[in-house]
Coordinates of C-alpha atoms and ligand atoms in Angstrom, one line a residue:
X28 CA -16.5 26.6 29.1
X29 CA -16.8 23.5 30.8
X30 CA -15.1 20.6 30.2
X31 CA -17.8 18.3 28.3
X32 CA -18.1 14.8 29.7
X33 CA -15.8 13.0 27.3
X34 CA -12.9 15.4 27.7
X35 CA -10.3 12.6 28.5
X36 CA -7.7 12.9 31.3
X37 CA -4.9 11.6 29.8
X38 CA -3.4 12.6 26.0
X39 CA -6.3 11.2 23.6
X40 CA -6.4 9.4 20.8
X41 CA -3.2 6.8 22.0
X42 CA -1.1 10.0 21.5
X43 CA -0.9 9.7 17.4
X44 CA -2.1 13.2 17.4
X45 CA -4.9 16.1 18.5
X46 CA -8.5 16.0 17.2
X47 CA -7.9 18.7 14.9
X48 CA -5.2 16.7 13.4
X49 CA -7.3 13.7 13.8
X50 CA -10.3 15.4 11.6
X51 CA -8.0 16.7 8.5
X52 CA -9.3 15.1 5.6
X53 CA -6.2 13.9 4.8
X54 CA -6.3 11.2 1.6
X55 CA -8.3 8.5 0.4
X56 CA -6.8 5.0 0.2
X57 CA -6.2 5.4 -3.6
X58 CA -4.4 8.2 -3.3
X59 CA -1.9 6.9 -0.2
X60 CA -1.1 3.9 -2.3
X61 CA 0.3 5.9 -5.2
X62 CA 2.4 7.9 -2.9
X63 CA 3.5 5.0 -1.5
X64 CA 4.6 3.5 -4.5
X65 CA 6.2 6.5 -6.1
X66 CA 8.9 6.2 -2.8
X67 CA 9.0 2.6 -3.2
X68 CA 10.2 3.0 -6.6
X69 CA 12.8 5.6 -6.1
X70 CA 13.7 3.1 -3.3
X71 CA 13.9 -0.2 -5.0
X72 CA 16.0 1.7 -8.0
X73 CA 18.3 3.1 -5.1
X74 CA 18.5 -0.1 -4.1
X75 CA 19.8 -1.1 -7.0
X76 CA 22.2 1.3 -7.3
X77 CA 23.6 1.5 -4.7
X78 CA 24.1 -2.8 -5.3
X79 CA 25.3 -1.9 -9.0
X80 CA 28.0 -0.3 -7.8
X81 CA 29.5 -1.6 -4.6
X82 CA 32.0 -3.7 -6.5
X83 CA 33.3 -1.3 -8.8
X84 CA 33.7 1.5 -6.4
X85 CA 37.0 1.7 -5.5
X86 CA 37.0 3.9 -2.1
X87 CA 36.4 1.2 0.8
X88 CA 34.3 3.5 3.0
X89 CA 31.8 3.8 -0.1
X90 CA 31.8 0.3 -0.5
X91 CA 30.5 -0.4 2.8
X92 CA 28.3 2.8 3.2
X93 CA 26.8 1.4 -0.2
X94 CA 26.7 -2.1 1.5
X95 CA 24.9 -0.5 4.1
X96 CA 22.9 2.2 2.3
X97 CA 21.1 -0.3 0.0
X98 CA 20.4 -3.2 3.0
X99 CA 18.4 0.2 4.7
X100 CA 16.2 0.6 1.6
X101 CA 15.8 -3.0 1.4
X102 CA 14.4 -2.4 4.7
X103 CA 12.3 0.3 3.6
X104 CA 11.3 -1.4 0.8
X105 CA 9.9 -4.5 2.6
X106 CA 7.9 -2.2 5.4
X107 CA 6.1 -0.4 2.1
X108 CA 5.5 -3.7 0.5
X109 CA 4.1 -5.0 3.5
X110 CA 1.9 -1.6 3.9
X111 CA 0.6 -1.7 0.3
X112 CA -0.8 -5.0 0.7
X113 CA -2.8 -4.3 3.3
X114 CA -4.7 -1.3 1.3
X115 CA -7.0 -3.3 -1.0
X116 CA -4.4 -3.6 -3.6
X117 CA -4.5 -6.9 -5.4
X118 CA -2.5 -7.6 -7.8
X119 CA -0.1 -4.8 -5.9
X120 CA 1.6 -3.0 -9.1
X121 CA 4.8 -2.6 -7.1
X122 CA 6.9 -3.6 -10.0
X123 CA 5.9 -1.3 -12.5
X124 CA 6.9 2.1 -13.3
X125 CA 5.0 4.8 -12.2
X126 CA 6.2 7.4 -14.6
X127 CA 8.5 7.1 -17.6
X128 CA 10.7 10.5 -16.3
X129 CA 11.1 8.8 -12.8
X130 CA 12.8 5.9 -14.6
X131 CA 15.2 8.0 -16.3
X132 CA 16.3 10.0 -13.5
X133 CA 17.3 6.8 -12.1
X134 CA 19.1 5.2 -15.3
X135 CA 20.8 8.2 -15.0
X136 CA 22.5 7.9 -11.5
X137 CA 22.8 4.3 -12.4
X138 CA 25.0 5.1 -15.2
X139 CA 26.9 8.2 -13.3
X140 CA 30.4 7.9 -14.9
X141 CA 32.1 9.5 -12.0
X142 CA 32.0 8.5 -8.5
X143 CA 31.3 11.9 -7.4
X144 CA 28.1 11.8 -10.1
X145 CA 27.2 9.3 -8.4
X146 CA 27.0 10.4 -5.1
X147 CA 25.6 13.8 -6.4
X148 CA 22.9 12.0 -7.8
X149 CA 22.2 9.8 -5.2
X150 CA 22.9 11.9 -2.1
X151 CA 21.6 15.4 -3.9
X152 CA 19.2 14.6 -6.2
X153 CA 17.2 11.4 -4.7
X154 CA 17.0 10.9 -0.9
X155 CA 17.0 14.6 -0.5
X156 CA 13.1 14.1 -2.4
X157 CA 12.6 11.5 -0.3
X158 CA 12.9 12.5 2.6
X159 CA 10.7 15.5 1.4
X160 CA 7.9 13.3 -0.2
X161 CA 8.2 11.2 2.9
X162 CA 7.6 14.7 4.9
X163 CA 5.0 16.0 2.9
X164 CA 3.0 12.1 3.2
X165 CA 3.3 12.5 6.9
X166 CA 2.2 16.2 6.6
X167 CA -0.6 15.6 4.4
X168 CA -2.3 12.1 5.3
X169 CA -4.7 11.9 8.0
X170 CA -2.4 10.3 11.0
X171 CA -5.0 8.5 12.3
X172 CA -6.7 6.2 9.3
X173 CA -3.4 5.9 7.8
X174 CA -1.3 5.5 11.4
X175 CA 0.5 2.6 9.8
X176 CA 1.6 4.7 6.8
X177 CA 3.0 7.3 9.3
X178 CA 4.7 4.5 11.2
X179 CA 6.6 3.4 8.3
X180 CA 7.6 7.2 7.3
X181 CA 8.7 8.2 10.3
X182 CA 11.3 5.1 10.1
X183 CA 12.4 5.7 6.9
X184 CA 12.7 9.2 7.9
X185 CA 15.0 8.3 10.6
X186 CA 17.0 6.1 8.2
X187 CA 17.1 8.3 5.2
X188 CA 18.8 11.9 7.1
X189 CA 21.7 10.1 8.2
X190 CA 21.9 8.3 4.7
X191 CA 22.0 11.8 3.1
X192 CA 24.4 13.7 5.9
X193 CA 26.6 10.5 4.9
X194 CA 26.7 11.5 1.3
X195 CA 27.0 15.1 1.9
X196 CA 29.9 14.9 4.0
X197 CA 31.2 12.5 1.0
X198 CA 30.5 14.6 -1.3
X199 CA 32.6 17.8 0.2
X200 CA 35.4 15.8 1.0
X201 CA 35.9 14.4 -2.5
X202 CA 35.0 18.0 -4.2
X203 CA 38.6 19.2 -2.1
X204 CA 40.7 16.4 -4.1
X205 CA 39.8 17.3 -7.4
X206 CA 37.4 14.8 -8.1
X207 CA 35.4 14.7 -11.7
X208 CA 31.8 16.0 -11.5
X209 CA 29.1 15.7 -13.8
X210 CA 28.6 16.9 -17.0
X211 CA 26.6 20.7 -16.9
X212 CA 23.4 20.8 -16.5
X213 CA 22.5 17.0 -15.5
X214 CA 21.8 17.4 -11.9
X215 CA 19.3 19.9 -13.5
X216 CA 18.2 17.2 -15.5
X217 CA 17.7 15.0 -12.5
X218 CA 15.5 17.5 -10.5
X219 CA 13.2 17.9 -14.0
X220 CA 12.4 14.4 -13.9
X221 CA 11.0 14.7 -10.8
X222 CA 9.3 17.6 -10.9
X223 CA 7.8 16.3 -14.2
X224 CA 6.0 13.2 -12.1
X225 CA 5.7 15.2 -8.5
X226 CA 1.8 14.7 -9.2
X227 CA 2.2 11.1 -7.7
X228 CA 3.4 12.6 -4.1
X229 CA 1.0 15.8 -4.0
X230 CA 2.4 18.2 -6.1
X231 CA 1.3 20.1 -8.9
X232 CA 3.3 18.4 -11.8
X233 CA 5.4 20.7 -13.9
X234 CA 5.9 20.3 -17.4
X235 CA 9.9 19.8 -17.5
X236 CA 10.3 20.0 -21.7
X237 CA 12.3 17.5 -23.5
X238 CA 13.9 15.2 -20.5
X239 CA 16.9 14.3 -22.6
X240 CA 19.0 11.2 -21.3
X241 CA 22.6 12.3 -20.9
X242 CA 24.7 8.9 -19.7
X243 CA 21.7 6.6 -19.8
X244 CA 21.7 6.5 -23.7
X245 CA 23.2 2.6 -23.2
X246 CA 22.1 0.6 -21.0
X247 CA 24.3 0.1 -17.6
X248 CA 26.5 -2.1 -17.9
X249 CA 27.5 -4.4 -14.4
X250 CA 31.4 -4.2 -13.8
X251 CA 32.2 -7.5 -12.3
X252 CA 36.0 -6.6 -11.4
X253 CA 36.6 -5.4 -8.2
X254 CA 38.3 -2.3 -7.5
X255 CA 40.1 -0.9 -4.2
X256 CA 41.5 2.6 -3.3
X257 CA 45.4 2.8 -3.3
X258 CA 45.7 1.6 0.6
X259 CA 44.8 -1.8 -1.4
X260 CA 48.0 -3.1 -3.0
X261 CA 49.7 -6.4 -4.1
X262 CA 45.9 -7.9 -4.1
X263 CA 46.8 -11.4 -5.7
X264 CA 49.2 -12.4 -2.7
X265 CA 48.6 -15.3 -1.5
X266 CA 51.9 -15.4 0.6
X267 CA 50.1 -16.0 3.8
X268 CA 47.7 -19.3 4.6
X269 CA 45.7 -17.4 8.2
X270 CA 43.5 -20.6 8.1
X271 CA 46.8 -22.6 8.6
X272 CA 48.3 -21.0 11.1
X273 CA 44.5 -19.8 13.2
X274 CA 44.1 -24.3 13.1
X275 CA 47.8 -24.7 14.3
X276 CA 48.3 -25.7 17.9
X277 CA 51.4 -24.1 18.5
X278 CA 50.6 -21.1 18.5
X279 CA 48.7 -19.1 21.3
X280 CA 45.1 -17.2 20.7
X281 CA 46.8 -13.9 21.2
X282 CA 48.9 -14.2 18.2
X283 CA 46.0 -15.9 16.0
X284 CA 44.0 -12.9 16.8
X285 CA 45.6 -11.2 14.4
X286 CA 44.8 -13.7 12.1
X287 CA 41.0 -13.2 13.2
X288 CA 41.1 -9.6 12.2
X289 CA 42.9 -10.6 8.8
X290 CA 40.2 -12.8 8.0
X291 CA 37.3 -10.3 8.8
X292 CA 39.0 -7.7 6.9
X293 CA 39.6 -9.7 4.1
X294 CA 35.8 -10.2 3.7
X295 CA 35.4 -7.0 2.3
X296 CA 35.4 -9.4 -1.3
X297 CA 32.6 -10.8 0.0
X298 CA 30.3 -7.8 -1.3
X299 CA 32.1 -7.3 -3.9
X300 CA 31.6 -10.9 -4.9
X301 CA 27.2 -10.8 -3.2
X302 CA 26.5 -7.6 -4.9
X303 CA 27.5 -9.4 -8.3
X304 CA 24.6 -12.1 -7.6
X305 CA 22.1 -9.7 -7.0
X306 CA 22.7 -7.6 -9.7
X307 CA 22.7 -10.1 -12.2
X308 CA 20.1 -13.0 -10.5
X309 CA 16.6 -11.3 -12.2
X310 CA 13.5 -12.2 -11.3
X311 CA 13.6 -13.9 -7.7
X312 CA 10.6 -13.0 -5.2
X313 CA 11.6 -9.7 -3.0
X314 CA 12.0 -11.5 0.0
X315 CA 15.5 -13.2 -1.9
X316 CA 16.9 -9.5 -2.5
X317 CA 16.3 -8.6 1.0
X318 CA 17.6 -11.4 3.1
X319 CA 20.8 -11.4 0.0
X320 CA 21.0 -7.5 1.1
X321 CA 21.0 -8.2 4.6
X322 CA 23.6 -10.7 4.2
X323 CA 25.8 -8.2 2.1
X324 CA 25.8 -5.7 4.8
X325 CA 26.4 -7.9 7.5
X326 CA 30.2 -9.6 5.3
X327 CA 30.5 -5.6 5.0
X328 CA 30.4 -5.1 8.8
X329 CA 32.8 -8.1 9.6
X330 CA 35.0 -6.3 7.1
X331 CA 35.0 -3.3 9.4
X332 CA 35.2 -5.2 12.5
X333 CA 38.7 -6.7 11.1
X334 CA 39.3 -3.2 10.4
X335 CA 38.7 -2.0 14.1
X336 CA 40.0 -5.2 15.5
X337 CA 43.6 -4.0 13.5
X338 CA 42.8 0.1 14.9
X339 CA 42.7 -1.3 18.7
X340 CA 45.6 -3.0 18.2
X341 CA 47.5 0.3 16.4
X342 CA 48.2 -1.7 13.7
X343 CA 48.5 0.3 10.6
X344 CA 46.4 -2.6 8.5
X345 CA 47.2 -1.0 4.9
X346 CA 50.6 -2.7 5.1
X347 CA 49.0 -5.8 4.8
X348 CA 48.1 -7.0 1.2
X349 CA 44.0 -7.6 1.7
X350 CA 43.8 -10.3 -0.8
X351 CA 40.7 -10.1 -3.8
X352 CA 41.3 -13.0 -6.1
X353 CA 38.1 -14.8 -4.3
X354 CA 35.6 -12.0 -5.5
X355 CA 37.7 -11.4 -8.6
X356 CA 38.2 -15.3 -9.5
X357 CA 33.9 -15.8 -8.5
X358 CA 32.9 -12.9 -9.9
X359 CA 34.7 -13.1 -13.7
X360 CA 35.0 -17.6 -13.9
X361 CA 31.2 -18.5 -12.5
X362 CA 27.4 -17.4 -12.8
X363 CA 25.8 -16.2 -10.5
X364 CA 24.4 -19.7 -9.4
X365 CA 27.6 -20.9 -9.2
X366 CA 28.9 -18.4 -6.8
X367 CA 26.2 -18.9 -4.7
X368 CA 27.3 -22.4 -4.5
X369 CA 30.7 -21.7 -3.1
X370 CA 29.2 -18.7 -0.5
X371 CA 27.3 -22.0 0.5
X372 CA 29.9 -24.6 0.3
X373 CA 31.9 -22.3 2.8
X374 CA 29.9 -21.3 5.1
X375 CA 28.4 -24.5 5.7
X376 CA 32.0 -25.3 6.3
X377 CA 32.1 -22.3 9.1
X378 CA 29.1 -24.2 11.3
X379 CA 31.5 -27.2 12.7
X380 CA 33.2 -26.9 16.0
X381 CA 35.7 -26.1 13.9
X382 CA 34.2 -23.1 12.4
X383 CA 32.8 -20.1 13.7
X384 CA 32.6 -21.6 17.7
X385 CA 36.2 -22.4 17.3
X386 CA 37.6 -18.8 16.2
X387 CA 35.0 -17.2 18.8
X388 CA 37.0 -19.8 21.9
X389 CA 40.4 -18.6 20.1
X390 CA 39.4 -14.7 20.5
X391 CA 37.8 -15.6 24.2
X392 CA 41.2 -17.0 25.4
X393 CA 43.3 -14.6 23.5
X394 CA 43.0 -12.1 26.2
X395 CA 41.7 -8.8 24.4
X396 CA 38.0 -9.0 25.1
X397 CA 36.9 -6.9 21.7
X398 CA 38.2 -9.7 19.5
X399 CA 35.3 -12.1 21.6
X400 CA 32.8 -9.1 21.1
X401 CA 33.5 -9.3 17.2
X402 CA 33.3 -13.3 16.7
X403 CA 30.5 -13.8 19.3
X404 CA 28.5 -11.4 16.4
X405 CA 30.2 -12.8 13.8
X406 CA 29.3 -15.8 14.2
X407 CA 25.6 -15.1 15.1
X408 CA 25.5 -13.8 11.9
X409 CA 27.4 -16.8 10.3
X410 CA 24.2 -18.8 11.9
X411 CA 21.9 -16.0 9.7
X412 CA 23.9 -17.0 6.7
X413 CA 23.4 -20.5 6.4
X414 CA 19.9 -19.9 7.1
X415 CA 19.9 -17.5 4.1
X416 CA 21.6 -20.1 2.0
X417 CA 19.5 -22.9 2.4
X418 CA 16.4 -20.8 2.1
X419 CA 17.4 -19.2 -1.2
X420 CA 20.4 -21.9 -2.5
X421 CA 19.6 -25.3 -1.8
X422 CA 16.5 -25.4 -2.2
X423 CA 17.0 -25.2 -6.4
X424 CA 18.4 -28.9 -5.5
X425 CA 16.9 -32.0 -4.4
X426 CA 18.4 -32.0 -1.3
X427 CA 21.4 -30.4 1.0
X428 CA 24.2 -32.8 0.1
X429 CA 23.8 -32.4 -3.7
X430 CA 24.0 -28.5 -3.1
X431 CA 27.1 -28.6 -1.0
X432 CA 28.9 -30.9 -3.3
X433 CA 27.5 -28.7 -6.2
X434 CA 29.3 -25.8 -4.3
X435 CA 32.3 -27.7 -3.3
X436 CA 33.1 -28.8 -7.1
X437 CA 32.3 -25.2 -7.9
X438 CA 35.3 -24.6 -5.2
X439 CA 37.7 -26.6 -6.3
X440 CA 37.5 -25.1 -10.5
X441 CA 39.1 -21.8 -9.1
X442 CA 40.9 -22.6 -5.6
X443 CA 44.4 -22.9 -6.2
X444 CA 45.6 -20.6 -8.6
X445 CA 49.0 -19.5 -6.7
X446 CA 51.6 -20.3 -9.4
X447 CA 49.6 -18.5 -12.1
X448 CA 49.2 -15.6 -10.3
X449 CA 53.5 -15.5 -9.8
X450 CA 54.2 -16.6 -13.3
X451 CA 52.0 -13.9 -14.7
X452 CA 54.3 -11.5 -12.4
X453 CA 51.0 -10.6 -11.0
X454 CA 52.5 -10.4 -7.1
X455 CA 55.7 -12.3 -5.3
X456 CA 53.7 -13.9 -2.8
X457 CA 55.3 -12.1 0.0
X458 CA 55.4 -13.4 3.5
X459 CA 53.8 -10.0 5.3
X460 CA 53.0 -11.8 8.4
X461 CA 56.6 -11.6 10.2
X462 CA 56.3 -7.6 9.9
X463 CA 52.5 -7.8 11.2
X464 CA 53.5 -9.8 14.0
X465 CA 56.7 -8.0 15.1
X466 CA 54.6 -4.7 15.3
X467 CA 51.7 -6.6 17.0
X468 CA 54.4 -7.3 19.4
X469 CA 55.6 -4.2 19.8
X470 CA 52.6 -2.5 20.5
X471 CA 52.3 -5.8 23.2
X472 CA 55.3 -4.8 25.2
X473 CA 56.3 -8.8 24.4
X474 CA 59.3 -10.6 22.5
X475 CA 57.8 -12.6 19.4
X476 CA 57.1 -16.1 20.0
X477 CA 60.3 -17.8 17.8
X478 CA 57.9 -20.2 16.1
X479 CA 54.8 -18.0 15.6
X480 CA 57.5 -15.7 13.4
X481 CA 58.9 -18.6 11.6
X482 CA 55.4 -19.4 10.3
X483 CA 55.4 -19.0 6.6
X484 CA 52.5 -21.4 5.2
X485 CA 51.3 -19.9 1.8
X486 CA 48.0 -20.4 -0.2
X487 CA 50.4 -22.4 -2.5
X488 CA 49.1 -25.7 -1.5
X489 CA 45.6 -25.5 0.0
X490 CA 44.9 -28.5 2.4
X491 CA 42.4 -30.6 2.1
X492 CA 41.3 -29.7 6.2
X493 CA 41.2 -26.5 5.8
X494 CA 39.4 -25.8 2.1
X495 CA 36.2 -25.4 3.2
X496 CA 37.2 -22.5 5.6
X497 CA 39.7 -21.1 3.6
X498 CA 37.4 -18.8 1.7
X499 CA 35.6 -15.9 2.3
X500 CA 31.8 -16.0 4.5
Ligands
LIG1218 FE1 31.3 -12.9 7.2
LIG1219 FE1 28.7 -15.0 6.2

């Protein structure tokens, strides 16, 4: 046959797909918009989750893969809020339930009393559906009316295989230590509840029987109190002051490079202490939980980069104590206003020459060009930060000096708590910074600078100069 006049030369229909495909008769708009919704809810509760439980998990790698894990369905989230408004949907409905068994099966993994629960919940149970509901949408919508749908699927898509080959990998790894699983039967439980509302992504629904709650019969209850895996010890020491000796002039950028990677590492507290403010701050417009998610991930991140920063150095950084009475002291002394205040107060504090530029020029001239990489991105982000914070923190003031000496007052109730934590026996305050510096040497081929190993400034006194960077950001 010949070629009728509109056969086009080049791939048709700006390559989304063939006519056939084109022509399926796909869904109506009705119909797209309760799919969508049915993954944004198994989303937004992940979300939660996976926020619930950052500061309680002890295992650092979960805590940032949570960190991480729930900023990508924030993400997700936002792009399927965005889409749903565009589909004649006023008022949008994205905050209700869209069926009772969908909200158990996520109380459930909410409540998981086992980290391995959890992940089996999480990583087993609910990305595995959706990535298949997502499948199915993009299998069964017509890819050209609904192109932006697809868009947004095939992203999440991308986002959501690694997320589960993350928890699978977990998951195997913690089944070889011995590690408690879930009570019989409740993963069972779990895949029941979704069969029993599968009607809302284009399944036949099955009738489950009595869905009865196993660890959901309380409601969750947030843990404030960080916890860290074993490679975490003497967490109260305050035996070394790295703002002290990073602001001293004596000593050269090489050596306060270490310092750097300290203070990056250290920030780990600083999801421990976020997560904690989303959890318990109801109520807020989504964009707050987004941009505070972002934020999260990105303290998370400049954990790891202290992390790697200590790895390229083959410094073996579990000998250090990684201090947590900043999320600990936030977390169990303020609200959740309150803490905001201080994230504010010091990273406001981080925007001076003196802040963020100044530890980027000290990792420029130090000589090892990955400690630049990680503070020219650090403090990019820092930048993001205040942005954040003045979008979601000062503006419950009048204006932006009331809110940063709001924060700094908030500061000062819980700074200096150094003799306590001795006379409560709760650490010794040891100096760890001459061993850290010796090795650092080692590694450097080079004899230790006499006065960079004599330094031995504690948190005992915190100076007035220094306060507002000596915190976590
Ligand atoms: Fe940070
Ligand atoms: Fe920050």
């Amino acid at each position: 046959m010949r070629p009728s006049k509109s056969t086009p030369l080049v791939p048709p229909l700006a390559g989304l797909c063939n006519f056939a495909a084109a022509q399926r008769q796909g869904m109506s708009v009705a119909e797209c918009v309760d799919w969508l919704k049915y993954n944004h809810y198994l989303l937004s509760r992940l979300h939660e989750i996976f926020t619930a439980r950052i500061t309680s998990e002890p295992l650092y790698e979960l805590k940032t893969a949570f960190s991480h894990h729930a900023y990508l369905c924030a993400e997700h989230i936002t792009a399927i809020r965005t889409r749903v408004s565009e589909m004649r949907e006023p008022p949008l409905g994205l905050d209700e339930v869209p069926h009772p068994a969908l909200k158990l099966q996520c109380d459930e993994v909410l409540c998981a009393p086992t980290t391995l629960a959890l992940l089996d919940g999480i990583y087993e149970i609910v990305l595995p559906e959706l990535v298949s509901s997502f499948e199915d949408y993009v299998d069964t919508t017509n890819p050209l009316v609904d192109a932006p749908s697809v868009r947004i699927a095939r992203f999440a898509l991308l986002e959501i295989r690694e997320m589960v080959q993350f928890g699978n990998e977990s998951i195997v790894v913690l089944q070889r230590t011995g590690a408690p699983r879930a009570a019989d039967g409740w993963l069972e439980l779990l895949s029941k509840c979704l069969a029993a509302a599968s009607r809302l992504r284009g399944r036949e629904a099955k009738d489950p029987g009595e869905l009865k709650p196993v660890y959901s019969t309380k409601p969750f209850e947030f843990d404030a109190v960080p916890k860290r895996d074993a490679r975490f010890h003497d967490s109260f020491n305050g035996g070394v002051n790295p703002e002290a000796f990073l602001y001293d002039e004596r000593f050269s950028p090489r050596d306060k490079v270490l310092m750097l990677f300290y203070k990056r590492l250290r920030e780990i507290d600083v999801p421990e202490m976020m997560a904690s403010i989303i959890h318990q701050t109801p109520g807020k417009p989504w964009k707050y939980y987004r941009d505070m998610s972002r934020q999260l991930w990105d303290e998370a991140r400049h954990a790891m980069l202290g992390e790697v920063g200590f790895v390229s150095q083959g410094i073996d950084w579990s000998s250090i104590p990684i201090n947590f009475t900043w999320s600990l002291n936030l977390n169990t002394q303020l609200s959740p206003r309150d803490r905001h205040a201080v994230l504010y107060f010091i990273e406001q504090g981080l925007m001076p020459r003196n802040g963020k530029r100044f530890e980027w020029e000290v990792a420029t001239e130090s000589g090892i060009p990955l400690a630049k990489l990680i503070q020219d991105f650090d403090w990019a982000d820092e930048v993001l930060h205040s942005q954040i914070g003045r979008a979601w923190y000062v503006t419950e003031f009048s204006n932006l000096n009331t809110a940063l000496s709001y924060g700094d007052r908030c500061w000062s109730t819980i700074l200096s708590q150094w003799q306590r934590y001795l006379d409560e026996g709760l650490t010794e305050h040891r100096n760890w910074w001459p061993e850290l510096y010796r090795a650092a040497c080692a590694g450097w081929g080079v004899t230790p600078d006499p006065a960079a190993l004599a330094f031995n400034e504690s948190y005992a006194e915190v100076r007035a100069d220094l306060k507002s960077i000596s915190g976590s950001a």
